[in-house]
Structure formats: C-alpha cells, structure tokens
Short mmCIF file of C-alpha atoms in Angstrom, two decimals:
data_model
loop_
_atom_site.label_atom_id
_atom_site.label_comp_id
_atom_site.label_asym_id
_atom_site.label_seq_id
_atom_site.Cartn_x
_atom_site.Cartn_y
_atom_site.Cartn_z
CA UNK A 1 -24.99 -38.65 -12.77
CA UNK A 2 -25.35 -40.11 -8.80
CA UNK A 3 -21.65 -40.14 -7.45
CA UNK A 4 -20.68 -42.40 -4.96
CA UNK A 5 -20.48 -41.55 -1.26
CA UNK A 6 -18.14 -42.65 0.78
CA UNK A 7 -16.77 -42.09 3.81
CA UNK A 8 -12.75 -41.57 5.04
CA UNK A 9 -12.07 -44.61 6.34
CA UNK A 10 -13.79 -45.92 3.11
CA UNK A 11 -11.83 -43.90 0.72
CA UNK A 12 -8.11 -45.69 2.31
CA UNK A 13 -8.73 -48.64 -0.01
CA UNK A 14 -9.37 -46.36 -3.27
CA UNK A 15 -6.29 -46.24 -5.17
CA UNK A 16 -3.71 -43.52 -4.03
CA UNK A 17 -4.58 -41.32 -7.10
CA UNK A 18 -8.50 -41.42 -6.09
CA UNK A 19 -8.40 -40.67 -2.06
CA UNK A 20 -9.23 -37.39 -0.89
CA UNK A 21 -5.32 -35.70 -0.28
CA UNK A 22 -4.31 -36.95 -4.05
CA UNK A 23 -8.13 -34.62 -4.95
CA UNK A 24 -6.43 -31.85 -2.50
CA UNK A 25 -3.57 -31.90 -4.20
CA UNK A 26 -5.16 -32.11 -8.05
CA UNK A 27 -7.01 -28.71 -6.63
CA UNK A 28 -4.06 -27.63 -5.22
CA UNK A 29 -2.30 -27.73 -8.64
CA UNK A 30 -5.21 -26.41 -10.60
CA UNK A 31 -5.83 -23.13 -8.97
CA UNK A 32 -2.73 -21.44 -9.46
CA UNK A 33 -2.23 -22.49 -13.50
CA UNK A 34 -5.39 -20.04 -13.94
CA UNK A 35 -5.18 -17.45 -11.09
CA UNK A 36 -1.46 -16.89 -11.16
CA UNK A 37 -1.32 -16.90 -15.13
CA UNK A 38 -3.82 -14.26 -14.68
CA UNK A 39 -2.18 -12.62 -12.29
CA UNK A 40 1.45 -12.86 -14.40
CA UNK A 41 0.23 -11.27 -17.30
CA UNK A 42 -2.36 -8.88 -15.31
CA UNK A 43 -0.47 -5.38 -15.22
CA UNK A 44 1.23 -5.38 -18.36
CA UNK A 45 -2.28 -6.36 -19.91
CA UNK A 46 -4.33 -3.92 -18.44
CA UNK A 47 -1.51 -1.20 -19.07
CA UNK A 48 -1.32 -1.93 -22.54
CA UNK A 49 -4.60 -2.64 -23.60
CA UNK A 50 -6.53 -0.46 -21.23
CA UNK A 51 -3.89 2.67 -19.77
CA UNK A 52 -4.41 1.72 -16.42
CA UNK A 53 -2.66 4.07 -13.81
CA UNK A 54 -2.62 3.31 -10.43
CA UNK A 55 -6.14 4.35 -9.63
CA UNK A 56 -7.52 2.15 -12.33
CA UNK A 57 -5.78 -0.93 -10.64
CA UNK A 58 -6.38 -0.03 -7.40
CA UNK A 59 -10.58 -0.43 -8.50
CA UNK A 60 -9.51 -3.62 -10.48
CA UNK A 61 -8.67 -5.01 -7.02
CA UNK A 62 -11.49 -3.68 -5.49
CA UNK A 63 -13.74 -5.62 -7.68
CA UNK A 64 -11.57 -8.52 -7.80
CA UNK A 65 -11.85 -8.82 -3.64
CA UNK A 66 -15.86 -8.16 -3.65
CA UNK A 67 -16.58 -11.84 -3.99
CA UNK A 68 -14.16 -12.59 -0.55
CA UNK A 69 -16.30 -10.12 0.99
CA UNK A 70 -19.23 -12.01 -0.07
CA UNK A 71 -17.60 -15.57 0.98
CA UNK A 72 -19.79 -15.71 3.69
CA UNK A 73 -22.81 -16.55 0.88
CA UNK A 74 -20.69 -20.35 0.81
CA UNK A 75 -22.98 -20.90 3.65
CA UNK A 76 -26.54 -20.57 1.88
CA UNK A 77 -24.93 -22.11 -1.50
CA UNK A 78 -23.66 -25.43 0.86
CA UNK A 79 -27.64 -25.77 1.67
CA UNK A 80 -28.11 -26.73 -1.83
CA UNK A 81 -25.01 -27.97 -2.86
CA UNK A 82 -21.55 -30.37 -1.22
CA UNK A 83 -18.76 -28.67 0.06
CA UNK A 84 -16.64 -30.98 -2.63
CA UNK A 85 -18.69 -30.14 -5.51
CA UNK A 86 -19.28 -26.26 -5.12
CA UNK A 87 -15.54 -26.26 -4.90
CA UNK A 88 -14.62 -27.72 -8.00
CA UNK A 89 -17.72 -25.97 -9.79
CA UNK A 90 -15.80 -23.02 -8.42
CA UNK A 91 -12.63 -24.18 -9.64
CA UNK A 92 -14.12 -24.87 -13.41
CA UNK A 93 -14.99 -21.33 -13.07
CA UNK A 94 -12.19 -19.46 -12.05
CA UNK A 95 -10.75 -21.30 -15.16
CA UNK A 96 -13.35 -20.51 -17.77
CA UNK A 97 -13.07 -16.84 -16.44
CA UNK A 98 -9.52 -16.57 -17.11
CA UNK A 99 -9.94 -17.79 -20.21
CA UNK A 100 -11.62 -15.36 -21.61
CA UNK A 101 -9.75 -12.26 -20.04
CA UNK A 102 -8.24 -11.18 -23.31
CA UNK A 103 -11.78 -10.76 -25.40
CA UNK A 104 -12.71 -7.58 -23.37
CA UNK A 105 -10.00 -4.99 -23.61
CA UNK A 106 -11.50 -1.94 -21.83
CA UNK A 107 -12.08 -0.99 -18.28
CA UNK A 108 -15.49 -2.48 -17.87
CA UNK A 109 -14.39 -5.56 -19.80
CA UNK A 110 -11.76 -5.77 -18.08
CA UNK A 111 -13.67 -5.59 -14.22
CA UNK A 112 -16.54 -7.78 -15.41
CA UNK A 113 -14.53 -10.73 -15.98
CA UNK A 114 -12.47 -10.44 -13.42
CA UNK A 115 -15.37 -10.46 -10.96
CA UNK A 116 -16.52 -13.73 -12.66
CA UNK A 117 -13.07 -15.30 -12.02
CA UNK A 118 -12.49 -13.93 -8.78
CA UNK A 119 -15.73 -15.60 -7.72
CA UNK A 120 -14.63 -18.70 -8.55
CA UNK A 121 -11.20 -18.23 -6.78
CA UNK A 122 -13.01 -17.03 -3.59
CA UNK A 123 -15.24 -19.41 -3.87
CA UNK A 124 -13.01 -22.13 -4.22
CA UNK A 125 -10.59 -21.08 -1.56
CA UNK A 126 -13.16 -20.87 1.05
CA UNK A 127 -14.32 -24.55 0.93
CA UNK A 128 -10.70 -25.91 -0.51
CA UNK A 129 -8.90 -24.39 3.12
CA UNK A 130 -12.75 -26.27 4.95
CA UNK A 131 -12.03 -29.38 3.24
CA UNK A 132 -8.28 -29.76 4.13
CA UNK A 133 -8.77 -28.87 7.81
CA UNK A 134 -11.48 -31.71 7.64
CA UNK A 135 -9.87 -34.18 6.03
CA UNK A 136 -6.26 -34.01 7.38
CA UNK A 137 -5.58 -35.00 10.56
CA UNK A 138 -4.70 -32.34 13.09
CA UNK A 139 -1.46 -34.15 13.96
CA UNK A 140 -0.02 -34.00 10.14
CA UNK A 141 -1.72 -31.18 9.18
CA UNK A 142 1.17 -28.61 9.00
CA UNK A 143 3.51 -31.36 6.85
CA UNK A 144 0.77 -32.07 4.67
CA UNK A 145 -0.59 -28.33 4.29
CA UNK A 146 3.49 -27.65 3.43
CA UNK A 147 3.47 -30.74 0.58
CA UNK A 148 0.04 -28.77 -0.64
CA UNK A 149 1.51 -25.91 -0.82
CA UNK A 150 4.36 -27.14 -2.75
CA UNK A 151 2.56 -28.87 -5.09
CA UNK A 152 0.72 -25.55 -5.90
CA UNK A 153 3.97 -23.83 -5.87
CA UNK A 154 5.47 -26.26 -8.73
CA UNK A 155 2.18 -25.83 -10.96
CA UNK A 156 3.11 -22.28 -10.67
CA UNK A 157 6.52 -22.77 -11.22
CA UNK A 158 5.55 -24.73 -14.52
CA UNK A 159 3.56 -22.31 -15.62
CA UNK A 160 6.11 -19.71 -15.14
CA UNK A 161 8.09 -21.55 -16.83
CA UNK A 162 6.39 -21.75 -19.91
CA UNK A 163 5.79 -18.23 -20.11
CA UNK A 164 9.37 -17.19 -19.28
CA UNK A 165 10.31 -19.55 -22.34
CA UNK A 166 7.82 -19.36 -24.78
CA UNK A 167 6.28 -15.68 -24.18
CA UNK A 168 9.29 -13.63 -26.31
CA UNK A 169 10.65 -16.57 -28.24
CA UNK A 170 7.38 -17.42 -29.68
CA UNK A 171 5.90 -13.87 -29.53
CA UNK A 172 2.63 -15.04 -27.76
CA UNK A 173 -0.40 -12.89 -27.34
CA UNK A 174 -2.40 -12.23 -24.06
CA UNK A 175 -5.33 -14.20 -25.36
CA UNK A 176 -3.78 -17.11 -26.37
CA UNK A 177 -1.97 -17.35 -22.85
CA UNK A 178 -5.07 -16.73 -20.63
CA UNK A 179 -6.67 -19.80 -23.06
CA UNK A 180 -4.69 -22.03 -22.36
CA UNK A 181 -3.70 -21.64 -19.04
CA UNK A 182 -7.64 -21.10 -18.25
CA UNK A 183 -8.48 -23.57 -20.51
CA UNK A 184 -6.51 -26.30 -18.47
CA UNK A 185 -7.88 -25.43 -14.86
CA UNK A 186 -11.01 -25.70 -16.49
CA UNK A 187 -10.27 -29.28 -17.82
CA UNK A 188 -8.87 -30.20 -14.17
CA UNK A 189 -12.04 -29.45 -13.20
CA UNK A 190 -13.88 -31.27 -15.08
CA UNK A 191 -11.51 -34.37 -14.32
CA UNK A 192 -12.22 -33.36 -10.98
CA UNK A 193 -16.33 -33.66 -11.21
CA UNK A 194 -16.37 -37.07 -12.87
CA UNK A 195 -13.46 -38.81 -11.84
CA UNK A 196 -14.02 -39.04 -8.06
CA UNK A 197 -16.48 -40.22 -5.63
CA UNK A 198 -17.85 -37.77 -2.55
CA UNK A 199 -15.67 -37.92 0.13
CA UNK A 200 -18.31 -37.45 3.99
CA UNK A 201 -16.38 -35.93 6.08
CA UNK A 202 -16.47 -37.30 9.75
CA UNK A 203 -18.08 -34.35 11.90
CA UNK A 204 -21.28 -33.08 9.67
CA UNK A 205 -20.55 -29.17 9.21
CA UNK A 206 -23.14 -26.79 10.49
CA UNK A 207 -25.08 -24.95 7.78
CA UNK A 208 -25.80 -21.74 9.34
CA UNK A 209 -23.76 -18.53 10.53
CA UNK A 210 -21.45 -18.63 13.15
CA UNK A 211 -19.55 -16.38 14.74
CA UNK A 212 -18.05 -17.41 18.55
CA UNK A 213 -16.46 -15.01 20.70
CA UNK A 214 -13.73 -17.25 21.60
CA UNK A 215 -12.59 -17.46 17.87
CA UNK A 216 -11.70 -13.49 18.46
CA UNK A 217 -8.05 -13.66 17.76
CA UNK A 218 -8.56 -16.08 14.75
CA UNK A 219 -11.18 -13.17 13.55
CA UNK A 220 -8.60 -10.33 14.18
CA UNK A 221 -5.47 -12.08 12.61
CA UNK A 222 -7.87 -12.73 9.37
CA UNK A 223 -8.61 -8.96 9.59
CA UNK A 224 -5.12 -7.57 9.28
CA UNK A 225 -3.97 -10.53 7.20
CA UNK A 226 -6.39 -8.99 4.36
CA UNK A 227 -5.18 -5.50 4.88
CA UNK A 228 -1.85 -6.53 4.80
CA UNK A 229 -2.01 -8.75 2.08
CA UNK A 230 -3.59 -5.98 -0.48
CA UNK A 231 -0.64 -3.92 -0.65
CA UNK A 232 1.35 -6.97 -1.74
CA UNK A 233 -1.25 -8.34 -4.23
CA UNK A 234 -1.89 -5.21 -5.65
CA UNK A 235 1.17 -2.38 -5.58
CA UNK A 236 4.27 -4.49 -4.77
CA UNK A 237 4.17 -6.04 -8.90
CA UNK A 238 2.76 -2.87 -9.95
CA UNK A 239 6.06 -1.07 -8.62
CA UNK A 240 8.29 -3.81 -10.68
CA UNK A 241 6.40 -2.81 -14.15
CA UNK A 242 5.68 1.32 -13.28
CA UNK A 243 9.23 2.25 -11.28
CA UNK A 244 11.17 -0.53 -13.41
CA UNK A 245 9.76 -0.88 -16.20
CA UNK A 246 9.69 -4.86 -16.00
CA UNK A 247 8.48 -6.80 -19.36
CA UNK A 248 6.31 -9.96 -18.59
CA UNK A 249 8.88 -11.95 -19.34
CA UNK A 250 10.48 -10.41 -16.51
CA UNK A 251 7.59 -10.17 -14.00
CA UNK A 252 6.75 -14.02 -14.64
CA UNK A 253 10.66 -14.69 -14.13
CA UNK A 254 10.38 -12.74 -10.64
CA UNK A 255 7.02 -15.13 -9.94
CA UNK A 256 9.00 -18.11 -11.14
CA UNK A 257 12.00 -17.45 -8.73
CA UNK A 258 9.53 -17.44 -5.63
CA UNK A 259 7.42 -20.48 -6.63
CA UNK A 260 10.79 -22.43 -7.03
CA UNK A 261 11.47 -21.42 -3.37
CA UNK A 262 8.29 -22.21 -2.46
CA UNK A 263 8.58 -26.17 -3.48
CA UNK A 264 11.55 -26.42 -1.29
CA UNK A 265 10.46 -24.17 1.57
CA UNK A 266 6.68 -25.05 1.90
CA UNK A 267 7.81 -28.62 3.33
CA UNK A 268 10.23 -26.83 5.87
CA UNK A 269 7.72 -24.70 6.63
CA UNK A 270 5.67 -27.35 7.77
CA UNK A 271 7.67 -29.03 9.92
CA UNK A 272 8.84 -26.12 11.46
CA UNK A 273 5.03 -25.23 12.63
CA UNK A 274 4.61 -28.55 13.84
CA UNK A 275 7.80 -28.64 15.95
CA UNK A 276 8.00 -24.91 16.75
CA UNK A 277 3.97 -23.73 17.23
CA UNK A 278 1.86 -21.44 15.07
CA UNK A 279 2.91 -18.73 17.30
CA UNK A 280 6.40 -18.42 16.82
CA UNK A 281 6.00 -19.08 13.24
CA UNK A 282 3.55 -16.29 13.06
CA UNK A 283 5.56 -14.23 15.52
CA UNK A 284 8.71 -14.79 12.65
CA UNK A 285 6.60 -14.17 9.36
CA UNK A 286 5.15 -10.87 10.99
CA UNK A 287 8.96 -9.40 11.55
CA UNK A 288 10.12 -10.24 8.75
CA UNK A 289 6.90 -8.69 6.89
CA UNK A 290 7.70 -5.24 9.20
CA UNK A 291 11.01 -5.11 7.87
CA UNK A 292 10.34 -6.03 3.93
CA UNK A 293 7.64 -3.44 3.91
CA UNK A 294 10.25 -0.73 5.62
CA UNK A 295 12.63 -1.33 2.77
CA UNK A 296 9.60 -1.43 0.22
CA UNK A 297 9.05 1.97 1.36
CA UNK A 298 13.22 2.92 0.91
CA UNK A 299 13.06 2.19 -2.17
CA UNK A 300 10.95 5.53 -3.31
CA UNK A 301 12.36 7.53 -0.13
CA UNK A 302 16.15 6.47 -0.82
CA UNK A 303 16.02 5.30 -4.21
CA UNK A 304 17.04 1.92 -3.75
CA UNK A 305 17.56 -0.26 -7.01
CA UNK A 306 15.80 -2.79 -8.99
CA UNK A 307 18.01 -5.36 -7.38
CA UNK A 308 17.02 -4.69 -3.89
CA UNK A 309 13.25 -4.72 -5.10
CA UNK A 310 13.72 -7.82 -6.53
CA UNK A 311 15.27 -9.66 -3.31
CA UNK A 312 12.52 -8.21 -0.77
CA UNK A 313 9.13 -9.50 -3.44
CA UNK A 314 10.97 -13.04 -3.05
CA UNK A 315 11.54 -12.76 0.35
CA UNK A 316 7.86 -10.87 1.27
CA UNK A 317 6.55 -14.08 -0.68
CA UNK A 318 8.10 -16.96 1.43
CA UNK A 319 7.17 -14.98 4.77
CA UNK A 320 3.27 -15.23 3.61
CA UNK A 321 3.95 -18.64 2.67
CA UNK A 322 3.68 -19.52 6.43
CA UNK A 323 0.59 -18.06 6.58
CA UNK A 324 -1.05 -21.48 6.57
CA UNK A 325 -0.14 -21.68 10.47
CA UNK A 326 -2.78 -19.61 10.53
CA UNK A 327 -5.30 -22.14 9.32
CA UNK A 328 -3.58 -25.21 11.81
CA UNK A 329 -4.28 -22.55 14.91
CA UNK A 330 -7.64 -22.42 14.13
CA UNK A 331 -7.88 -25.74 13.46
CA UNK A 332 -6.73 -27.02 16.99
CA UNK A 333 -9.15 -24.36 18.36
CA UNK A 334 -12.34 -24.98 16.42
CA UNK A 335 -15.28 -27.20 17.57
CA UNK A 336 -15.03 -29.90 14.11
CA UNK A 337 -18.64 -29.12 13.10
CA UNK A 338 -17.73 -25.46 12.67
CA UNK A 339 -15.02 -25.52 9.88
CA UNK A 340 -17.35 -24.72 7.02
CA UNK A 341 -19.24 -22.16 8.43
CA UNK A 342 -16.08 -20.39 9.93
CA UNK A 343 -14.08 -20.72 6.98
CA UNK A 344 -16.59 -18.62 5.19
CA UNK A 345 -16.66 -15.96 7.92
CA UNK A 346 -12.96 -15.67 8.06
CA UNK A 347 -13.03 -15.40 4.52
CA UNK A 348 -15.22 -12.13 4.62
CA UNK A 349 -13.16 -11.06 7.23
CA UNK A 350 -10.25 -11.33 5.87
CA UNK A 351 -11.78 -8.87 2.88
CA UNK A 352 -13.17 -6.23 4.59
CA UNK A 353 -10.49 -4.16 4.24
CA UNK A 354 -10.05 -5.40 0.67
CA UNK A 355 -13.31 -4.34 -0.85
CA UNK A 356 -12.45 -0.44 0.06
CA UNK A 357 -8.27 -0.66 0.56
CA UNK A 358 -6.92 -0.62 -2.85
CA UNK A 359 -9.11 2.15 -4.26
CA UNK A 360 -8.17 4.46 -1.36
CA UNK A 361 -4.84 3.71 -1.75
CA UNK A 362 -4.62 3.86 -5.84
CA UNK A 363 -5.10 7.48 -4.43
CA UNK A 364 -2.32 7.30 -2.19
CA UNK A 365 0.31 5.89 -4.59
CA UNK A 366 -0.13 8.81 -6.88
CA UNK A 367 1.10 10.79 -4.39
CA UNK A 368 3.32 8.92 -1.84
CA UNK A 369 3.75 5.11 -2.98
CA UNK A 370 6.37 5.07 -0.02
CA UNK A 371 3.70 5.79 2.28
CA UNK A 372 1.37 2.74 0.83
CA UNK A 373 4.22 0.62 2.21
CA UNK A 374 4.85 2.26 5.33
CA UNK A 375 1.18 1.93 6.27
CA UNK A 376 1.58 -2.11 5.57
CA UNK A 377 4.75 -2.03 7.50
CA UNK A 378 2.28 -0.94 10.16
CA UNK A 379 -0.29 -3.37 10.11
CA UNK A 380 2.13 -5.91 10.28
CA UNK A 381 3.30 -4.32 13.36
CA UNK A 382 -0.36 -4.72 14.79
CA UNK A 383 -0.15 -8.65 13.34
CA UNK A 384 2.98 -8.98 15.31
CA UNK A 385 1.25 -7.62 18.63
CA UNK A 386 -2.19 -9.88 18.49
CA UNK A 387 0.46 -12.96 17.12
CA UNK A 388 1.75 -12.99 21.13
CA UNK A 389 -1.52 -13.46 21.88
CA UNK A 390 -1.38 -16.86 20.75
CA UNK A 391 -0.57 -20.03 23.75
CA UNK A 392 2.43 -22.01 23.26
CA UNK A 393 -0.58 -24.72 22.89
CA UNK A 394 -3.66 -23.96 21.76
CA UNK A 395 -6.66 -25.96 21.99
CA UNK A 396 -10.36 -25.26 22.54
CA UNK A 397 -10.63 -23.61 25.40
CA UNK A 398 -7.04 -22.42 25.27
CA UNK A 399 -7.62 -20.46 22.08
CA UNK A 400 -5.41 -17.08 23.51
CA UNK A 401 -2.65 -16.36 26.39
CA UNK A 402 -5.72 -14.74 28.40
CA UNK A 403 -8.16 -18.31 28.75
CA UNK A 404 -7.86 -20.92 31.03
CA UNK A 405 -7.31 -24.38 29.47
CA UNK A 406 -9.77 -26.58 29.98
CA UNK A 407 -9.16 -29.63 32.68
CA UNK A 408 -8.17 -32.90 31.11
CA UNK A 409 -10.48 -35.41 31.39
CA UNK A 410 -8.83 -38.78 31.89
CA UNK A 411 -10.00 -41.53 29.50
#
C-alpha cells in the first residue's frame, strides 16, 4: 500500500479528524491505554506472580530503560523508514507487548517482554516528541503540547477508570486486563497506519548524529531529568504497595486521581509556559520536586502516614507534568533540521543514568529507602541550579544566560 504524501499546508483542507494534530492527539491517547495499564497493574503482578523484592524491580527497570539508552538507533532506523510510520509501528508494538505480559509469569518472562514493550514505548516517544516540535508552530506550541497532554491524561484517566470499577467487582485477572488494554493500542495503531496520509514536514530532518555544543544545557537538563525521574517511576509506587500495602484497585485509584488533575492542569500548564518562560516554569517544577522528594524521604525517617504519601505522588506527578517546557526550550533553540536527530540523542541521554540507576538502588532501598529519596531530592537540587541557566528568551544563539544573542537582522 503507497500512502499519500502531503505536505502541511496541504493537510489544512483534510478534514479536522485527518490533519496531523488530530494524528498527535490519536497517538497521544494510545500510548498511555497500554503503557500506563502496564504500569497500573505492574507491581502487584510481578509481586504476586513472580516474588519480586526490591532488587528484582529495580533490574525490571533496568531492562525496561535499555531501549531509551539505545534511542539514539531512531537515527539509522529513519534511513530506512518515515519518522510517522516508525512511530506508529512503534506504537502497534508497545501494544502487542503489553498484551501479552500475563503469559510469562517468571523473572525472565517477565524482563523479556517488557524489553519488547519498552522498545516500542521508547521508540515511539522519541519520534512522537520530533514530530510535535515539527509540526506545531513554535508560537502555540506550549497550549497545544498542554491540550496533548491532556488528552493523554483522560485516556489514562479512562482507563483508570475501568480498572478502579471493574477490577474487584468483576474479579478480573492480570491477563485479561493487559489484553485488552494492549489489545486496543494495538488497534489504534493499526487505525493509525491505514487511515492517514504522510504528513512532510517543512525543514527535511538530518539523518545522521548530532551532537552541538551549544545544545549543552538542553543535554544536561535531559541528564538529570532521567536520574530524577527513575526514582519516581520505579520506587515511589513500589512504596504505596510494600510500606502500605495498596491493592490495585487502590494503586490505579491513586493513578486515576493524578490523570484527572492532569486534564485540567496540562492546559494551565501551557499557558503558563507561554506567558511566564520555560525557565521559571522549570525553575517552579524543580522546587517543588526538592521538597516532595524531602518529605518522600520523612516518610521512612519520621513515619509519616499513608495519607501524606498519597498527597506528595499526586503532587510529584503534576510538577513533572511541566516537564514539556523542556521540549518548547529546545525547540526555540534548535536549528529545524535537527529535531529528529536531537530528539534521539536526548533520548539516550536522558537514560544513561537509567540503564544502571535502579539496580544500584534496588540495593539501596533494602537498606535505606529514605536515602533513595534523599539522593533524588538532590538531583533535583542540581536541576534547579542548571534551570537558572536558562535566558528569560531563548533563541538560537541565546540558548543559556552565558551567550550573546545574536543581532537582529531587519527584514
């Protein structure tokens, strides 16, 4: 099958539901019914059917963030193939992954398939966050990456949903969960393949490696975002089910409470970034990270209650929900032709620390699980200090506090 090519401009006289933000927005949707299902059910699952401990999930995430390491092979794979279609080839996969969680019950089941799947979600994250800053314009991109992000936030929240409902009342089983929900971000996919033409972006995207020295900063605030971001995605829902003792029922209920913020925040969000600058909203998310991780770490030191725990997951969730600043920063920095490329090196970047961080500190939680927070409360100290670094305005040539902007050129 030969799919039609057109251009942007082209693509405004489609029909709303077939123009390239409504296909952003599909994606958008699709991802999180498979990946956040998965992640929902994850540590009851692999507790139950596997005795993980914390080391055992600390190597689970290890795996799962090899294939962000390895983002950087988008690069070779977009010589063969277009950004749109590795995406959603990407996205089928992440969803026929998931869907198939359930059938391998043991530890090396259990890490196979969730390298499968997390190559697909890496995969697809990479060129999804390259298409958007391509095909939004720079001036709306922080409302319309907030409407994205809300979008994805309610096909969590419906997801969520369903489980919270359905998963005692109907007595479900892990299988026939991940099946559906898998099933159904494979099926978007699909949709996705046949259903839409390609979309050329304007600036042709350079197919090779690159890695400027004036994207330093960008580079640096990918770094710690990954280090940071590990101790969340891996110990901070793993406390809820080994301190508390949460049920899935209960961990998806926690999930659904910060998806339903999400929808009404992510918009806010947006507008707040354009009016207020990426660094001040970065400056913001990384103080309020500092202190969320300092009262993580009270909970084992001072024995804080489930309550509390509760109140700082929602709250550590929103502040990383303005981590898309992040992406309209480098955006207003970037030479247009590098997008693709950069997007994959910022993606291995932001998983160096990944591939080796939650082994080495599985080994730390069975000893101090206070101190695994501490340590994040500190890297978001060091994400505070290179966030400053940021101008009020950046542009290329202006991409830190320390470069001289380049001299307008009258037109």
């Amino acid at each position: 099958m030969r799919h039609q090519i057109l251009t942007l401009d082209q693509a405004r006289t489609l029909p709303f539901w077939r123009r390239p933000i409504f296909l952003l927005m599909l994606m958008a949707a699709g991802m999180p019914i498979a990946f956040f299902t998965w992640s929902a059910l994850l540590n009851n699952f692999v507790i139950e059917a596997a005795g993980f401990t914390g080391v055992e999930i600390g190597w689970l995430h290890t795996v799962r963030e090899i294939p962000g390491f390895l983002a950087i092979g988008v690069i070779a794979l977009l010589m063969l193939f277009r950004e749109q279609v590795l995406g959603i080839v990407a996205l089928g996969l992440l969803g026929a992954a998931t869907a198939i969680t359930a059938w391998f019950p043991s530890f090396g089941g259990i890490l196979t398939v969730t390298m499968l799947s997390s190559i697909g979600f890496h995969y697809f994250e990479t060129v999804n966050q390259s298409l958007q800053l391509q095909w939004i314009d720079k001036k709306r991109a922080p409302q319309m990456l907030g409407w994205i992000m809300s979008i994805g936030s309610a096909a969590a929240l419906l997801s969520y949903g369903l489980l919270v409902l359905t998963w005692k009342t109907f007595d479900l089983s892990y299988n026939l969960v991940y099946m559906i929900a898998g099933g159904t971000t494979l099926a978007i996919a699909v949709f996705a393949f046949f259903a839409y033409p390609q979309f050329e972006s304007p600036e042709p995207q350079l197919k090779q490696f690159v890695l400027r020295r004036r994207y330093w900063l960008y580079y640096a605030l990918q770094f710690m975002s990954g280090a940071r971001r590990q101790i969340f995605t891996v110990f901070a829902a793993f406390m809820m089910v080994e301190r508390f003792g949460f049920e899935v029922h209960e961990v998806t209920a926690l999930f659904l409470i910060n998806y339903l913020a999400n929808i009404f925040f992510a918009p806010l969000m947006g507008k707040a970034v354009a009016k207020w600058g990426e660094r001040r909203a970065l400056v913001f998310e990384y103080t309020g990270l500092i202190c969320v991780f300092l009262a993580y770490g009270g909970i084992y030191y001072f024995g804080w209650g489930v309550i509390l725990a509760a109140a700082l997951y929602v709250l550590d969730h929103l502040f990383f929900a303005l981590a898309f600043a992040l992406k309209t920063y480098f955006q207003k920095i970037a030479d247009p032709q590098d997008i693709a490329p950069t997007a994959a090196v910022a993606f291995t970047i932001n998983h160096i620390a990944a591939v080796f961080l939650p082994a080495l500190l599985g080994y730390l939680w069975v000893v101090s699980p206070g101190g695994v927070f501490a340590l994040a409360a500190g890297m978001a100290c060091v994400s505070l200090m290179l966030s400053l670094l940021i101008p009020r305005h950046p542009a290329k040539g202006n991409e830190t506090v320390f470069a001289r902007p380049l001299p307008q050129v009258a037109e």
